[in-house]
XYZ file of N, CA, C and O in Angstrom:
792
model
N -3.725 7.648 2.660
C -2.959 6.452 2.956
C -3.728 5.611 3.962
O -3.970 6.033 5.067
N -4.118 4.433 3.552
C -4.844 3.565 4.457
C -4.141 2.238 4.671
O -4.521 1.472 5.535
N -3.124 1.961 3.889
C -2.430 0.683 4.021
C -1.688 0.603 5.348
O -1.039 1.562 5.753
N -1.765 -0.525 6.046
C -1.050 -0.666 7.306
C 0.424 -0.967 7.126
O 1.119 -1.205 8.094
N 0.897 -0.976 5.892
C 2.308 -1.316 5.684
C 2.931 -0.432 4.630
O 3.635 -0.878 3.762
N 2.614 0.867 4.692
C 3.232 1.790 3.758
C 4.664 2.051 4.190
O 5.039 1.788 5.326
N 5.508 2.584 3.282
C 6.919 2.718 3.595
C 7.185 3.653 4.754
O 6.472 4.615 4.979
N 8.205 3.392 5.482
C 8.645 4.258 6.567
C 10.163 4.337 6.530
O 10.838 3.975 7.464
N 10.695 4.800 5.407
C 12.128 4.985 5.290
C 12.460 6.408 5.697
O 11.656 7.311 5.550
N 13.636 6.633 6.185
C 14.110 7.989 6.391
C 15.545 8.058 5.875
O 16.158 7.037 5.600
N 16.042 9.275 5.747
C 17.356 9.457 5.153
C 18.438 8.790 5.995
O 18.395 8.821 7.215
N 19.389 8.179 5.341
C 20.482 7.493 6.013
C 21.415 8.509 6.653
O 21.752 9.516 6.033
N 21.841 8.304 7.892
C 22.741 9.273 8.517
C 24.136 9.230 7.887
O 24.585 8.184 7.438
N 24.815 10.362 7.836
C 26.144 10.412 7.232
C 27.242 10.009 8.212
O 28.408 10.118 7.898
N 26.873 9.578 9.396
C 27.849 9.333 10.462
C 28.793 8.191 10.117
O 28.424 7.253 9.429
N 30.016 8.248 10.636
C 30.965 7.153 10.436
C 30.670 5.972 11.364
O 31.395 4.988 11.366
N 29.644 6.096 12.201
C 29.246 5.023 13.101
C 28.812 3.824 12.259
O 28.203 3.973 11.197
N 29.120 2.621 12.739
C 28.764 1.428 11.981
C 27.996 0.454 12.844
O 28.048 0.497 14.077
N 27.270 -0.429 12.198
C 26.573 -1.510 12.872
C 27.552 -2.665 13.086
O 28.350 -2.968 12.190
N 27.470 -3.360 14.212
C 28.358 -4.497 14.464
C 27.830 -5.769 13.789
O 27.453 -6.735 14.440
N 27.821 -5.762 12.466
C 27.238 -6.866 11.712
C 28.175 -8.069 11.679
O 29.395 -7.917 11.632
N 27.612 -9.275 11.653
C 28.451 -10.468 11.521
C 29.066 -10.545 10.129
O 28.591 -9.902 9.195
N 30.135 -11.316 9.988
C 30.804 -11.447 8.694
C 29.944 -12.192 7.682
O 29.928 -11.874 6.499
N 29.219 -13.192 8.147
C 28.400 -13.998 7.241
C 27.157 -13.216 6.819
O 26.715 -12.296 7.520
N 26.595 -13.553 5.661
C 25.341 -12.896 5.255
C 24.279 -13.034 6.343
O 24.166 -14.063 6.996
N 23.511 -11.963 6.530
C 22.494 -11.940 7.575
C 21.223 -12.626 7.085
O 20.741 -12.361 5.981
N 20.694 -13.486 7.918
C 19.426 -14.172 7.649
C 18.709 -14.301 8.988
O 19.255 -14.864 9.938
N 17.510 -13.748 9.076
C 16.750 -13.750 10.319
C 15.402 -14.399 10.032
O 14.659 -13.945 9.160
N 15.092 -15.462 10.756
C 13.851 -16.200 10.513
C 12.998 -16.224 11.768
O 13.494 -16.286 12.886
N 11.680 -16.176 11.552
C 10.723 -16.253 12.648
C 9.437 -15.567 12.258
O 9.373 -14.830 11.263
N 8.391 -15.802 13.036
C 7.098 -15.164 12.811
C 6.571 -15.398 11.398
O 5.869 -14.559 10.837
N 6.937 -16.536 10.813
C 6.472 -16.853 9.467
C 7.201 -16.119 8.367
O 6.728 -16.096 7.221
N 8.351 -15.534 8.678
C 9.122 -14.774 7.695
C 10.571 -15.221 7.685
O 11.084 -15.764 8.671
N 11.224 -14.953 6.570
C 12.676 -15.045 6.468
C 13.161 -13.716 5.902
O 12.776 -13.323 4.798
N 13.964 -13.017 6.696
C 14.607 -11.787 6.233
C 16.001 -12.162 5.755
O 16.771 -12.766 6.498
N 16.318 -11.813 4.517
C 17.615 -12.178 3.957
C 18.143 -11.041 3.113
O 17.392 -10.131 2.717
N 19.420 -11.102 2.813
C 20.008 -10.047 1.991
C 19.512 -10.153 0.546
O 19.181 -11.236 0.059
N 19.437 -9.000 -0.121
C 18.997 -8.954 -1.513
C 19.995 -9.683 -2.412
O 21.204 -9.634 -2.186
N 19.479 -10.319 -3.452
C 20.290 -11.020 -4.443
C 20.048 -10.414 -5.824
O 19.041 -9.736 -6.057
N 20.954 -10.688 -6.751
C 20.791 -10.136 -8.099
C 19.487 -10.589 -8.750
O 18.848 -9.818 -9.460
N 19.083 -11.822 -8.455
C 17.831 -12.309 -9.054
C 16.593 -11.636 -8.467
O 15.479 -11.819 -8.969
N 16.771 -10.840 -7.402
C 15.651 -10.118 -6.792
C 15.366 -8.789 -7.481
O 14.410 -8.099 -7.101
N 16.191 -8.377 -8.439
C 16.042 -7.036 -9.006
C 14.641 -6.757 -9.537
O 14.088 -5.677 -9.276
N 13.988 -7.679 -10.271
C 12.617 -7.384 -10.711
C 11.651 -7.185 -9.543
O 10.785 -6.303 -9.583
N 11.791 -7.982 -8.487
C 10.912 -7.840 -7.320
C 11.189 -6.532 -6.586
O 10.258 -5.889 -6.077
N 12.456 -6.121 -6.527
C 12.792 -4.844 -5.904
C 12.171 -3.693 -6.666
O 11.548 -2.797 -6.087
N 12.308 -3.728 -7.985
C 11.713 -2.685 -8.819
C 10.193 -2.642 -8.626
O 9.598 -1.581 -8.476
N 9.573 -3.811 -8.600
C 8.126 -3.907 -8.442
C 7.669 -3.339 -7.096
O 6.639 -2.697 -6.985
N 8.466 -3.579 -6.052
C 8.097 -3.116 -4.712
C 8.243 -1.605 -4.564
O 7.430 -0.957 -3.891
N 9.283 -1.022 -5.178
C 9.610 0.374 -4.918
C 9.132 1.357 -5.982
O 9.236 2.563 -5.776
N 8.639 0.868 -7.101
C 8.189 1.779 -8.165
C 6.701 2.059 -7.990
O 5.871 1.554 -8.740
N 6.378 2.846 -6.954
C 4.980 3.216 -6.736
C 4.908 4.572 -6.040
O 5.893 5.038 -5.445
N 3.760 5.243 -6.111
C 3.654 6.616 -5.581
C 3.914 6.740 -4.086
O 4.429 7.766 -3.641
N 3.569 5.732 -3.288
C 3.789 5.843 -1.847
C 5.275 5.844 -1.514
O 5.718 6.602 -0.648
N 6.038 5.002 -2.173
C 7.487 5.003 -1.961
C 8.060 6.352 -2.382
O 8.900 6.931 -1.693
N 7.580 6.877 -3.494
C 8.046 8.186 -3.955
C 7.718 9.268 -2.924
O 8.536 10.140 -2.645
N 6.529 9.193 -2.328
C 6.107 10.231 -1.382
C 6.889 10.196 -0.075
O 7.272 11.228 0.460
N 7.109 8.998 0.460
C 7.629 8.897 1.823
C 9.124 8.623 1.921
O 9.674 8.657 3.025
N 9.779 8.306 0.823
C 11.183 7.901 0.906
C 12.059 8.714 -0.035
O 11.563 9.350 -0.975
N 13.377 8.656 0.180
C 14.304 9.334 -0.730
C 14.648 8.514 -1.969
O 15.474 8.938 -2.778
N 14.020 7.347 -2.149
C 14.330 6.523 -3.315
C 13.913 7.232 -4.599
O 12.926 7.967 -4.623
N 14.638 7.010 -5.700
C 14.314 7.679 -6.962
C 12.985 7.207 -7.529
O 12.528 6.098 -7.268
N 12.359 8.082 -8.281
C 11.107 7.753 -8.962
C 11.156 8.350 -10.364
O 11.478 9.522 -10.523
N 10.881 7.544 -11.378
C 10.501 6.135 -11.311
C 11.666 5.266 -10.826
O 12.826 5.595 -11.043
N 11.311 4.176 -10.162
C 12.313 3.231 -9.679
C 12.423 2.141 -10.737
O 11.681 1.163 -10.727
N 13.377 2.318 -11.662
C 13.481 1.439 -12.823
C 14.593 0.404 -12.624
O 15.136 0.246 -11.526
N 14.939 -0.294 -13.705
C 15.972 -1.333 -13.616
C 17.308 -0.761 -13.157
O 18.011 -1.379 -12.355
N 17.656 0.410 -13.661
C 18.930 1.026 -13.276
C 18.924 1.398 -11.800
O 19.926 1.205 -11.097
N 17.801 1.913 -11.303
C 17.702 2.273 -9.886
C 17.813 1.036 -9.009
O 18.454 1.065 -7.950
N 17.201 -0.056 -9.434
C 17.272 -1.303 -8.670
C 18.704 -1.828 -8.621
O 19.193 -2.239 -7.562
N 19.385 -1.817 -9.766
C 20.773 -2.295 -9.802
C 21.670 -1.433 -8.918
O 22.550 -1.949 -8.214
N 21.451 -0.109 -8.956
C 22.245 0.797 -8.126
C 21.976 0.541 -6.644
O 22.910 0.515 -5.833
N 20.708 0.328 -6.294
C 20.387 0.082 -4.881
C 21.006 -1.226 -4.396
O 21.502 -1.299 -3.268
N 20.988 -2.247 -5.230
C 21.601 -3.517 -4.848
C 23.094 -3.331 -4.614
O 23.643 -3.817 -3.613
N 23.764 -2.618 -5.515
C 25.206 -2.397 -5.369
C 25.506 -1.617 -4.095
O 26.451 -1.945 -3.359
N 24.704 -0.597 -3.820
C 24.906 0.199 -2.603
C 24.620 -0.620 -1.357
O 25.299 -0.486 -0.334
N 23.594 -1.469 -1.418
C 23.269 -2.323 -0.271
C 24.436 -3.253 0.042
O 24.775 -3.472 1.208
N 25.057 -3.796 -0.991
C 26.199 -4.697 -0.783
C 27.382 -3.950 -0.176
O 28.032 -4.432 0.762
N 27.659 -2.754 -0.690
C 28.763 -1.941 -0.166
C 28.501 -1.524 1.276
O 29.382 -1.603 2.132
N 27.275 -1.061 1.537
C 26.935 -0.613 2.884
C 26.942 -1.766 3.877
O 27.302 -1.592 5.041
N 26.554 -2.936 3.423
C 26.567 -4.124 4.285
C 27.997 -4.434 4.733
O 28.266 -4.693 5.898
N 28.934 -4.380 3.792
C 30.340 -4.670 4.108
C 30.911 -3.619 5.065
O 31.648 -3.943 6.000
N 30.535 -2.356 4.855
C 31.065 -1.275 5.698
C 30.339 -1.154 7.026
O 30.829 -0.486 7.946
N 29.166 -1.788 7.143
C 28.388 -1.710 8.374
C 27.583 -0.441 8.521
O 27.055 -0.150 9.592
N 27.453 0.325 7.431
C 26.709 1.578 7.524
C 25.211 1.408 7.280
O 24.426 2.302 7.598
N 24.810 0.253 6.721
C 23.382 0.002 6.505
C 23.191 -1.470 6.185
O 24.024 -2.094 5.537
N 22.072 -2.015 6.675
C 21.709 -3.393 6.384
C 20.329 -3.395 5.746
O 19.355 -2.964 6.363
N 20.250 -3.838 4.497
C 18.980 -3.937 3.775
C 18.633 -5.414 3.603
O 19.430 -6.172 3.035
N 17.463 -5.807 4.074
C 17.048 -7.201 3.981
C 15.729 -7.314 3.237
O 14.783 -6.545 3.490
N 15.676 -8.268 2.318
C 14.429 -8.567 1.637
C 13.491 -9.288 2.608
O 13.920 -10.161 3.360
N 12.226 -8.910 2.587
C 11.210 -9.578 3.404
C 10.603 -10.695 2.562
O 10.051 -10.442 1.487
N 10.749 -11.930 3.037
C 10.185 -13.079 2.330
C 9.441 -13.948 3.335
O 9.619 -13.815 4.545
N 8.625 -14.849 2.806
C 7.941 -15.791 3.687
C 8.709 -17.097 3.842
O 8.557 -17.791 4.849
N 9.543 -17.414 2.846
C 10.247 -18.697 2.874
C 11.668 -18.609 2.341
O 12.278 -19.629 2.025
N 12.195 -17.409 2.242
C 13.525 -17.226 1.672
C 13.518 -17.014 0.178
O 14.551 -16.762 -0.420
N 12.331 -17.095 -0.448
C 12.208 -16.962 -1.893
C 11.816 -15.558 -2.323
O 12.599 -14.614 -2.185
N 10.602 -15.424 -2.856
C 10.142 -14.160 -3.436
C 10.230 -13.018 -2.437
O 9.720 -13.111 -1.315
N 10.884 -11.911 -2.861
C 10.988 -10.714 -2.026
C 9.680 -9.940 -2.093
O 9.236 -9.539 -3.171
N 9.072 -9.715 -0.926
C 7.780 -9.040 -0.830
C 7.920 -7.585 -0.396
O 6.950 -6.830 -0.410
N 9.118 -7.199 -0.023
C 9.391 -5.847 0.445
C 10.760 -5.816 1.094
O 11.586 -6.702 0.865
N 10.969 -4.806 1.920
C 12.285 -4.624 2.533
C 12.140 -4.088 3.945
O 11.222 -3.337 4.265
N 13.069 -4.492 4.791
C 13.265 -3.870 6.101
C 14.744 -3.526 6.178
O 15.588 -4.259 5.644
N 15.066 -2.399 6.766
C 16.457 -1.973 6.778
C 16.831 -1.390 8.127
O 15.971 -0.990 8.917
N 18.128 -1.345 8.385
C 18.668 -0.835 9.641
C 19.933 -0.046 9.360
O 20.723 -0.418 8.491
N 20.111 1.053 10.085
C 21.357 1.794 10.030
C 21.595 2.447 11.382
O 20.686 2.502 12.226
N 22.811 2.902 11.647
C 23.089 3.511 12.944
C 22.223 4.750 13.172
O 21.962 5.521 12.250
N 21.771 4.919 14.415
C 21.007 6.104 14.790
C 21.998 7.243 15.010
O 22.766 7.234 15.976
N 21.991 8.215 14.123
C 22.945 9.322 14.202
C 22.734 10.171 15.450
O 23.616 10.934 15.833
N 21.564 10.043 16.093
C 21.256 10.871 17.254
C 21.512 10.161 18.584
O 21.317 10.750 19.644
N 21.912 8.884 18.538
C 22.077 8.125 19.778
C 23.147 7.057 19.582
O 22.889 6.032 18.934
N 24.345 7.255 20.127
C 25.398 6.242 19.985
C 24.920 4.886 20.516
O 24.287 4.804 21.563
N 25.212 3.849 19.762
C 24.785 2.511 20.148
C 23.359 2.191 19.765
O 22.872 1.094 20.048
N 22.694 3.129 19.109
C 21.313 2.922 18.693
C 21.208 2.594 17.220
O 22.128 2.837 16.437
N 20.079 2.021 16.850
C 19.806 1.682 15.454
C 18.472 2.271 15.037
O 17.535 2.355 15.841
N 18.383 2.683 13.802
C 17.132 3.160 13.212
C 16.691 2.162 12.157
O 17.510 1.675 11.375
N 15.419 1.849 12.149
C 14.861 0.915 11.182
C 13.974 1.643 10.190
O 13.426 2.710 10.468
N 13.797 1.026 9.029
C 12.837 1.478 8.030
C 12.240 0.258 7.359
O 12.770 -0.851 7.491
N 11.146 0.445 6.631
C 10.495 -0.691 6.001
C 9.593 -0.232 4.876
O 9.145 0.919 4.829
N 9.332 -1.146 3.961
C 8.392 -0.909 2.877
C 7.969 -2.242 2.294
O 8.802 -3.113 2.062
N 6.681 -2.403 2.102
C 6.136 -3.645 1.573
C 5.472 -3.368 0.225
O 4.783 -2.358 0.065
N 5.706 -4.250 -0.733
C 5.060 -4.145 -2.041
C 3.552 -4.041 -1.840
O 2.967 -4.837 -1.104
N 2.889 -3.062 -2.466
C 1.438 -2.914 -2.292
C 0.645 -4.185 -2.574
O -0.421 -4.392 -1.988
N 1.167 -5.046 -3.437
C 0.456 -6.287 -3.765
C 0.315 -7.216 -2.560
O -0.557 -8.082 -2.539
N 1.216 -7.060 -1.580
C 1.275 -8.023 -0.481
C 0.916 -7.402 0.873
O 1.168 -8.006 1.912
N 0.320 -6.233 0.855
C -0.051 -5.602 2.114
C -1.309 -6.245 2.694
O -2.015 -6.973 2.025
N -1.546 -5.968 3.968
C -2.696 -6.532 4.646
C -2.439 -7.903 5.224
O -3.365 -8.577 5.682
N -1.173 -8.343 5.231
C -0.820 -9.670 5.743
C 0.093 -9.589 6.973
O 0.627 -10.585 7.425
N 0.262 -8.386 7.505
C 1.103 -8.223 8.684
C 2.583 -8.350 8.413
O 3.368 -8.557 9.340
N 2.996 -8.221 7.161
C 4.405 -8.409 6.815
C 5.295 -7.342 7.446
O 6.361 -7.654 7.987
N 4.865 -6.079 7.388
C 5.699 -5.001 7.934
C 5.871 -5.149 9.433
O 6.988 -5.055 9.949
N 4.788 -5.398 10.149
C 4.898 -5.497 11.606
C 5.735 -6.709 12.014
O 6.560 -6.625 12.931
N 5.577 -7.827 11.330
C 6.385 -9.001 11.672
C 7.858 -8.763 11.359
O 8.745 -9.142 12.135
N 8.137 -8.123 10.228
C 9.526 -7.850 9.854
C 10.174 -6.880 10.847
O 11.338 -7.058 11.226
N 9.430 -5.874 11.271
C 9.966 -4.913 12.244
C 10.238 -5.610 13.573
O 11.278 -5.380 14.205
N 9.325 -6.470 14.007
C 9.566 -7.213 15.261
C 10.834 -8.063 15.165
O 11.657 -8.085 16.084
N 10.980 -8.769 14.048
C 12.155 -9.625 13.878
C 13.450 -8.827 13.881
O 14.429 -9.200 14.539
N 13.474 -7.722 13.133
C 14.709 -6.951 13.037
C 15.006 -6.224 14.351
O 16.170 -6.047 14.713
N 13.966 -5.824 15.061
C 14.166 -5.206 16.374
C 14.811 -6.209 17.331
O 15.784 -5.884 18.033
N 14.292 -7.428 17.362
C 14.876 -8.466 18.218
C 16.325 -8.759 17.817
O 17.189 -8.975 18.673
N 16.591 -8.782 16.518
C 17.949 -9.014 16.023
C 18.880 -7.880 16.461
O 20.024 -8.121 16.873
N 18.388 -6.648 16.399
C 19.205 -5.497 16.796
C 19.603 -5.591 18.266
O 20.767 -5.374 18.625
N 18.654 -5.926 19.110
C 18.947 -6.032 20.541
C 19.731 -7.304 20.860
O 20.765 -7.270 21.522
N 19.215 -8.428 20.414
C 19.754 -9.707 20.855
C 21.056 -10.113 20.202
O 21.966 -10.621 20.866
N 21.169 -9.899 18.890
C 22.362 -10.328 18.163
C 23.412 -9.226 18.062
O 24.605 -9.473 18.254
N 22.966 -8.016 17.767
C 23.917 -6.920 17.569
C 24.224 -6.158 18.856
O 25.183 -5.387 18.900
N 23.404 -6.329 19.892
C 23.650 -5.645 21.155
C 23.383 -4.156 21.116
O 23.980 -3.392 21.901
N 22.493 -3.706 20.238
C 22.162 -2.285 20.184
C 21.435 -1.878 21.464
O 20.714 -2.679 22.074
N 21.635 -0.642 21.872
C 21.051 -0.173 23.129
C 19.710 0.527 22.949
O 18.988 0.737 23.922
N 19.378 0.898 21.736
C 18.105 1.564 21.462
C 17.737 1.317 20.016
O 18.615 1.284 19.149
N 16.461 1.144 19.751
C 15.963 0.972 18.383
C 14.835 1.965 18.169
O 13.916 2.071 18.992
N 14.914 2.711 17.060
C 13.913 3.729 16.769
C 13.400 3.601 15.338
O 14.036 2.979 14.473
N 12.255 4.205 15.128
C 11.707 4.454 13.798
C 11.534 5.965 13.692
O 11.176 6.614 14.688
N 11.760 6.533 12.538
C 11.452 7.943 12.320
C 10.468 8.007 11.153
O 10.809 7.666 10.021
N 9.255 8.450 11.456
C 8.140 8.364 10.515
C 7.538 9.742 10.312
O 7.279 10.478 11.280
N 7.279 10.077 9.063
C 6.616 11.344 8.753
C 5.316 11.441 9.539
O 4.542 10.474 9.600
N 5.073 12.605 10.151
C 3.893 12.742 11.009
C 2.582 12.579 10.240
O 1.539 12.327 10.837
N 2.626 12.671 8.914
C 1.420 12.475 8.101
C 1.240 11.022 7.644
O 0.218 10.695 7.034
N 2.209 10.178 7.914
C 2.164 8.802 7.422
C 1.442 7.916 8.451
O 2.044 7.214 9.255
N 0.110 7.976 8.412
C -0.701 7.273 9.404
C -0.519 5.761 9.347
O -0.527 5.085 10.384
N -0.367 5.206 8.154
C -0.240 3.755 8.024
C 1.036 3.255 8.686
O 1.027 2.249 9.400
N 2.139 3.954 8.461
C 3.392 3.528 9.079
C 3.378 3.772 10.583
O 3.971 3.006 11.348
N 2.704 4.821 11.017
C 2.561 5.050 12.452
C 1.790 3.906 13.099
O 2.084 3.503 14.234
N 0.812 3.354 12.382
C 0.058 2.213 12.905
C 0.954 0.990 13.074
O 0.824 0.236 14.044
N 1.875 0.787 12.124
C 2.832 -0.319 12.252
C 3.714 -0.095 13.477
O 3.981 -1.031 14.246
N 4.157 1.128 13.696
C 4.995 1.431 14.857
C 4.262 1.093 16.151
O 4.819 0.443 17.045
N 3.008 1.509 16.252
C 2.222 1.198 17.457
C 2.061 -0.301 17.641
O 2.184 -0.822 18.757
N 1.774 -0.996 16.550
C 1.530 -2.435 16.623
C 2.764 -3.213 17.051
O 2.640 -4.329 17.552
N 3.938 -2.630 16.867
C 5.180 -3.335 17.197
C 5.809 -2.825 18.491
O 6.953 -3.157 18.789
N 5.058 -2.041 19.261
C 5.518 -1.632 20.580
C 6.303 -0.347 20.647
O 6.781 0.025 21.721
N 6.472 0.358 19.540
C 7.181 1.632 19.554
C 6.245 2.737 20.051
O 5.036 2.683 19.809
N 6.808 3.733 20.724
C 6.018 4.865 21.216
C 6.735 6.155 20.836
O 7.978 6.209 20.818
N 5.986 7.237 20.533
C 6.635 8.511 20.226
C 7.447 9.003 21.418
O 7.032 8.846 22.572
N 8.594 9.615 21.141
C 9.448 10.061 22.241
C 9.029 11.405 22.812
O 9.567 11.850 23.821
N 8.074 12.073 22.193
C 7.570 13.340 22.713
C 8.383 14.550 22.303
O 7.998 15.683 22.596
N 9.495 14.355 21.624
C 10.330 15.477 21.189
C 9.766 16.092 19.911
O 8.906 15.511 19.246
N 10.264 17.255 19.592
C 9.870 17.889 18.340
C 10.310 17.025 17.163
O 11.382 16.403 17.224
N 9.512 16.963 16.101
C 9.909 16.157 14.935
C 11.244 16.610 14.353
O 11.615 17.779 14.429
N 11.962 15.648 13.787
C 13.194 15.927 13.055
C 12.787 16.351 11.645
O 12.052 15.625 10.968
N 13.217 17.512 11.208
C 12.830 18.021 9.890
C 13.917 17.684 8.883
O 15.093 18.010 9.089
N 13.527 16.994 7.814
C 14.447 16.653 6.739
C 13.815 17.024 5.406
O 12.592 17.014 5.269
N 14.660 17.327 4.434
C 14.197 17.609 3.080
C 14.538 16.433 2.191
O 15.622 15.865 2.275
N 13.593 16.042 1.354
C 13.823 14.975 0.386
C 13.016 15.286 -0.858
O 11.807 15.534 -0.782
N 13.687 15.309 -2.000
C 13.048 15.577 -3.285
C 12.291 16.909 -3.277
O 11.228 17.031 -3.862
N 12.844 17.872 -2.562
C 12.234 19.185 -2.509
C 11.036 19.277 -1.580
O 10.375 20.325 -1.533
N 10.759 18.220 -0.827
C 9.632 18.224 0.110
C 10.150 18.158 1.531
O 11.124 17.455 1.820
N 9.479 18.861 2.434
C 9.832 18.826 3.846
C 9.124 17.658 4.523
O 7.934 17.438 4.328
N 9.880 16.914 5.313
C 9.310 15.810 6.080
C 9.565 16.064 7.557
O 10.708 16.260 7.975
N 8.493 16.045 8.343
C 8.601 16.197 9.797
C 8.521 14.801 10.393
O 7.458 14.194 10.451
N 9.671 14.296 10.808
C 9.784 12.906 11.221
C 9.647 12.767 12.734
O 10.451 13.304 13.497
N 8.626 12.041 13.147
C 8.420 11.740 14.558
C 9.299 10.546 14.924
O 9.333 9.547 14.204
N 10.015 10.654 16.037
C 10.847 9.555 16.506
C 10.023 8.642 17.403
O 9.470 9.073 18.415
N 9.935 7.379 17.003
C 9.250 6.343 17.771
C 10.319 5.450 18.387
O 11.184 4.934 17.680
N 10.261 5.236 19.682
C 11.295 4.503 20.404
C 10.719 3.171 20.905
O 9.619 3.124 21.464
N 11.499 2.118 20.722
C 11.106 0.817 21.258
C 11.513 0.743 22.727
O 12.590 1.213 23.085
N 10.678 0.154 23.591
C 11.006 0.136 25.027
C 12.171 -0.772 25.396
O 12.654 -0.715 26.515
N 12.625 -1.612 24.479
C 13.765 -2.465 24.769
C 13.356 -3.917 24.835
O 12.169 -4.252 24.771
N 14.345 -4.812 24.926
C 14.037 -6.249 24.924
C 13.193 -6.632 26.134
O 13.327 -6.049 27.216
N 12.329 -7.610 25.922
C 11.440 -8.048 27.002
C 12.223 -8.754 28.100
O 13.225 -9.403 27.850
């Protein structure tokens, strides 16, 4: 893995904790990006972004990620958005073509905290999309939602995603990795903690 924007998703916590999301659809703009909620017309772009070996290796998303998987993910994203259990945003440059995704859900290990994940379509890597999207969503978590801590949990073997974490100011917390199973594979997830709003 050499891409600086490989996926860094981790399993969603089962906690009843919710994000304090606004009622209106979420749209976050800055750093040359617009993060917006997924739309039905994005399904081909979602499939294109997630149907690749790196997403299969590092995330719990189904593989192959086909039309049915994309439709199911969109439906779940809409439901989770309403319930506040997860926020999935398409990464775009102008509000149009979805180039990947950044997501947020409650940190099951820290009340008032949020965990982020991200994945960029391999076609669009090398443009700083993941790091800019993570910066934007981190600022949104602190400034708009009032979260008290923002973390990433990244497989210790995922060097590319660890590079994104470093580039966006996250640091390992020094604790033992969180071990999770996904698709019959063990993942040792290092917790990277953001130092907080400037």
